[in-house]
Short mmCIF file of C-alpha atoms in Angstrom, two decimals:
data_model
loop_
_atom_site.label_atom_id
_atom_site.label_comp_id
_atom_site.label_asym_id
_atom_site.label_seq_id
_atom_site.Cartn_x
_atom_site.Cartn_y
_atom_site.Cartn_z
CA UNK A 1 128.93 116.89 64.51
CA UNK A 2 128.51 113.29 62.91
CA UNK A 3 125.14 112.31 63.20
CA UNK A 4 123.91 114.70 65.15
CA UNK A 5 122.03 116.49 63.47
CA UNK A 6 118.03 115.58 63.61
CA UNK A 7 116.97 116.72 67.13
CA UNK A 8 116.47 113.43 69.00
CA UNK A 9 112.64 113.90 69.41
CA UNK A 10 112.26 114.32 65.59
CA UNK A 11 113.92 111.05 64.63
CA UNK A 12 111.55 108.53 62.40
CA UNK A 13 111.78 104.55 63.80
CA UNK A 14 110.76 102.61 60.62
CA UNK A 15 109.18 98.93 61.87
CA UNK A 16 112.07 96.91 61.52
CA UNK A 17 114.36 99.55 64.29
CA UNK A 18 111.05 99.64 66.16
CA UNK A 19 111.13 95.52 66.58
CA UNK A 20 115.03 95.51 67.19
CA UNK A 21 113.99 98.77 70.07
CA UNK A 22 111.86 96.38 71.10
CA UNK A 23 113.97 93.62 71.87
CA UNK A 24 116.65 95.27 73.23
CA UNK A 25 114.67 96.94 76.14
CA UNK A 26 113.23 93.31 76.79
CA UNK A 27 116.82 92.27 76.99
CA UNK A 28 118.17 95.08 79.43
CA UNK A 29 115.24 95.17 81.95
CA UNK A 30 114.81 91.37 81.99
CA UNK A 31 118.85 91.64 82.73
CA UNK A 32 118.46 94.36 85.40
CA UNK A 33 115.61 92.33 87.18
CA UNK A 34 117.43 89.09 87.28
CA UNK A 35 119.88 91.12 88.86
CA UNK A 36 118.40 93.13 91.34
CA UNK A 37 116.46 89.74 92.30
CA UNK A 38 119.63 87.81 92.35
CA UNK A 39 121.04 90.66 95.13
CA UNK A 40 117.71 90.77 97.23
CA UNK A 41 118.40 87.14 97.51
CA UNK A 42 122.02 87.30 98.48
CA UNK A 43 121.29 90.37 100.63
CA UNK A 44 118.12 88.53 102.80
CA UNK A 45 120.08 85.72 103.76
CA UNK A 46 122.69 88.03 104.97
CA UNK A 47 119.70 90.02 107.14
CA UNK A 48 120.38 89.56 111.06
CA UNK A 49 118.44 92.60 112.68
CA UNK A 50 115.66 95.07 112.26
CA UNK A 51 118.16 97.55 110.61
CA UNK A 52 119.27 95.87 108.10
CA UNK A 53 115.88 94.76 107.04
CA UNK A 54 115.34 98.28 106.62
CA UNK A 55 118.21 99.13 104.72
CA UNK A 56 116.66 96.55 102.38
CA UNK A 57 113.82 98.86 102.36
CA UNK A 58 115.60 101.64 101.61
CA UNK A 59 117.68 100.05 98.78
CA UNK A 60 114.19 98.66 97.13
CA UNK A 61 112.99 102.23 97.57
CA UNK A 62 115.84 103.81 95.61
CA UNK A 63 116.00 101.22 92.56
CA UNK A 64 112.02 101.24 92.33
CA UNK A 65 112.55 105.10 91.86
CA UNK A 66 115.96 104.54 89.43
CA UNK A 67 113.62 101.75 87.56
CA UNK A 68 110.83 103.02 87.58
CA UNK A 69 111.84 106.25 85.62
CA UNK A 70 114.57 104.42 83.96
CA UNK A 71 112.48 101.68 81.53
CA UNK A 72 110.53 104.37 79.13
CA UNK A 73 109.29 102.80 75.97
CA UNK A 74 108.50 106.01 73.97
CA UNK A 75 109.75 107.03 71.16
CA UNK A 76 111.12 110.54 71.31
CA UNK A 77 112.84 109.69 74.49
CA UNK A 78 113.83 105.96 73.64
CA UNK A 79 117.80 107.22 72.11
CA UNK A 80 118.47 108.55 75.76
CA UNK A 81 117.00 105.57 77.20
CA UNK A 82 119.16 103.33 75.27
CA UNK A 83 122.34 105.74 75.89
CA UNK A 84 121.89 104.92 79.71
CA UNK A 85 121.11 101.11 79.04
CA UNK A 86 124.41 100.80 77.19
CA UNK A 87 126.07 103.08 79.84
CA UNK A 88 125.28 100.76 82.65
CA UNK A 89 125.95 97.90 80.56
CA UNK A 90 122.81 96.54 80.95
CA UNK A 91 122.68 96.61 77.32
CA UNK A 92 125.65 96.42 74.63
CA UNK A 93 125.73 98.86 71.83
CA UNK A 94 126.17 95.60 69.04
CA UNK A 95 122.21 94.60 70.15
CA UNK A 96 120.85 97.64 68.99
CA UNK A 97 122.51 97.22 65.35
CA UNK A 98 120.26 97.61 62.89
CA UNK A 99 119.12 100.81 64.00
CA UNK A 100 120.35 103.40 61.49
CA UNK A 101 123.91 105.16 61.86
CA UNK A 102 122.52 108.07 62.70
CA UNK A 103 120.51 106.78 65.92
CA UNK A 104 123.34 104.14 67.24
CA UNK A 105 126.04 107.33 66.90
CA UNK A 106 123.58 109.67 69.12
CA UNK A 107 123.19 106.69 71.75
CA UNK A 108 127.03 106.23 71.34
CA UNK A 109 127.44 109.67 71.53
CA UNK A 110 125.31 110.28 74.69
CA UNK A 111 126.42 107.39 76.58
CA UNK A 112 129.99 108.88 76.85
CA UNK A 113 128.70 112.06 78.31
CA UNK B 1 85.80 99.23 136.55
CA UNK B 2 88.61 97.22 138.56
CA UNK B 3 91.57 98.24 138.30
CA UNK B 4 90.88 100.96 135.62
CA UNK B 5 91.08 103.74 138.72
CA UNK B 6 94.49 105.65 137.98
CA UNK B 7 94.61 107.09 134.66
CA UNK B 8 97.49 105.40 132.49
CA UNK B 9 99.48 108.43 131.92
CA UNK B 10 99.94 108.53 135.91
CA UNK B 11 100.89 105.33 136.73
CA UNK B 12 103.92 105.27 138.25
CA UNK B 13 106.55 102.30 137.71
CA UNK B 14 108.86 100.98 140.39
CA UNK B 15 112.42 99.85 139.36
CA UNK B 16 111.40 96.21 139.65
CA UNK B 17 108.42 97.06 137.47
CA UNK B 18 110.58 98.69 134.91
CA UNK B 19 113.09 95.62 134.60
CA UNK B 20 110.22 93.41 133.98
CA UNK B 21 108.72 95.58 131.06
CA UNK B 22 111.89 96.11 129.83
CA UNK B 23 112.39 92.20 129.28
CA UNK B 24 109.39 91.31 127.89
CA UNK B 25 109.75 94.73 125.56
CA UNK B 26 112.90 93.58 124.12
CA UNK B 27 111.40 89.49 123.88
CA UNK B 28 108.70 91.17 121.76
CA UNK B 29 110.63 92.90 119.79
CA UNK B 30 113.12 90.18 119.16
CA UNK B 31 109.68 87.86 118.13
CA UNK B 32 108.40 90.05 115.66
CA UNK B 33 112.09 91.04 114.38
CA UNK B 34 112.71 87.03 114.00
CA UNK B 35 109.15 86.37 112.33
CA UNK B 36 109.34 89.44 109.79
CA UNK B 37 113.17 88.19 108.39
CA UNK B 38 112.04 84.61 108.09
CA UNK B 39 108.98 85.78 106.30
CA UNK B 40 111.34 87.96 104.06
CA UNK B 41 113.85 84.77 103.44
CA UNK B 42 110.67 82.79 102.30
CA UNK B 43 109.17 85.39 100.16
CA UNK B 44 112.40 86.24 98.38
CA UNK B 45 112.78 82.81 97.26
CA UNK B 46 109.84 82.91 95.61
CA UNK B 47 110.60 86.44 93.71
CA UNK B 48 110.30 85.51 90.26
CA UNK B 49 109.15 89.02 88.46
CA UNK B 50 109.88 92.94 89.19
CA UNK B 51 106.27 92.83 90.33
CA UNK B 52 107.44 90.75 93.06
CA UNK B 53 110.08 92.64 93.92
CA UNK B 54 107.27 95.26 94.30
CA UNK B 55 105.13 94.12 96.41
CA UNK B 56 107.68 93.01 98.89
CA UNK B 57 108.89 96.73 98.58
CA UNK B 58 105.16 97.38 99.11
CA UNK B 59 105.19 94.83 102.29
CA UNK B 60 108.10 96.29 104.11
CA UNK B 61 106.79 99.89 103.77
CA UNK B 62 104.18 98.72 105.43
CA UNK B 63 105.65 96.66 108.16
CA UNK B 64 108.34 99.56 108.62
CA UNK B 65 104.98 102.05 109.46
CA UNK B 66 103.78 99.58 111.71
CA UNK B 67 106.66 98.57 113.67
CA UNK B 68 108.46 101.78 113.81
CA UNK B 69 105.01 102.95 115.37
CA UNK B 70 104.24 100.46 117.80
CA UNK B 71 107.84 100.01 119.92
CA UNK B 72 107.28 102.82 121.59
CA UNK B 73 109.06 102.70 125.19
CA UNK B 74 107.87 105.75 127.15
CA UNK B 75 105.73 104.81 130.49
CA UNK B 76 102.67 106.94 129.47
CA UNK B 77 101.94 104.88 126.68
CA UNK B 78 103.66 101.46 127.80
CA UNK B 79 100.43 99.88 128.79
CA UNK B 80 98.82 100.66 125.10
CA UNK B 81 102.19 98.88 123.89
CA UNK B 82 102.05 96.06 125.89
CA UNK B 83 98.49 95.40 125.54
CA UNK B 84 99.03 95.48 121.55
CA UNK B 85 101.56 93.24 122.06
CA UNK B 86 99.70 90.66 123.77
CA UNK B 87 96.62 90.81 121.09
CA UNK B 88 99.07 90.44 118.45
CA UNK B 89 100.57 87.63 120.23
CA UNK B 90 104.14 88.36 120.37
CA UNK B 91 103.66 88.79 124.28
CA UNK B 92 102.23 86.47 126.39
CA UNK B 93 100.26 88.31 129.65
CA UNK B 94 101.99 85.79 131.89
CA UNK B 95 105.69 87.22 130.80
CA UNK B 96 104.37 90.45 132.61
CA UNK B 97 103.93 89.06 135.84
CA UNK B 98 105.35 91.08 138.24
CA UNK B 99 103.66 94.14 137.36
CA UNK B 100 101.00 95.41 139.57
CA UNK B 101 97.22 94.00 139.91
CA UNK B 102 96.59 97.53 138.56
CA UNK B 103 98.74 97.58 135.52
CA UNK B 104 97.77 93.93 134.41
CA UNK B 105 94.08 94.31 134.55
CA UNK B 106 95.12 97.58 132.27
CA UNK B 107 96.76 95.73 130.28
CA UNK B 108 94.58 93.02 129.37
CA UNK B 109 91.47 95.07 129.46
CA UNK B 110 93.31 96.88 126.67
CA UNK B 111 93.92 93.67 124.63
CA UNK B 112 90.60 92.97 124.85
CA UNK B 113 89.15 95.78 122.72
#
């Protein structure tokens, strides 16, 4: 299958795809956090009893989780990483070029599954 | 030890008894409720970073523990409520009046730990 075929944990960054790997994660978690702030805020001022202050406990709960596991910066898993970015289009597949074919048709690839 | 006689778990309540405790349970409740979502409001406007986001995460654990723990309306403990209420300020020992000598000197004995 095109571009397939190094296993994903195998694949060499060389400095340049390492800086544009770099900047791209920046992008997508400083774009998820304004976001996830921007709905706290909208959410509090919405917040009328005890119950809904703990479904606001329960919703930070369940992204700190999501988040948490979510922004990995290592190498060998960084293609999958960028496959989910792109999939919740927290990140667009045109920021990440410069990466080789090889790599941007296995996150392409793996974001459509 | 006045009025420290009957142990708490035997008191018994009379209907007008229970009216009154139910009042100032709910007036409690409704304080702390009203003091924890204005303290949310103000903190989330001040969210800048996911750290933030974090700690109030962190905060509301907390508070959930604690609150979830303390409203505890069953008679054998209602005194221990109360007077944990009134050292935390969100009753005053006055809005209990009504109750028995008994209960009251209980109740603010309690406090006073």
């Amino acid at each position: 299958m095109l571009g397939l075929r190094t296993p994903v944990t195998e694949i060499k960054w060389s400095e340049t795809e390492e800086k544009i790997a770099q900047v791209a994660f920046d992008k997508a978690y400083q774009r998820e956090t304004t976001a996830l702030i921007e709905e706290i805020r909208q959410y509090t001022g919405a917040i009328a009893t005890l119950d809904d202050t703990w479904r606001l406990h329960d919703f930070l709960s369940s992204r700190r989780h999501d988040i948490d596991g979510k922004y990995d910066y290592r190498y060998p898993v960084l293609l999958f990483v960028f496959a989910r970015l792109v999939q919740e289009k927290w990140l667009d597949l045109s920021e990440l070029d410069g990466l080789d074919r090889e790599k941007l048709a296995k996150i392409a690839s793996i974001a459509m599954m």
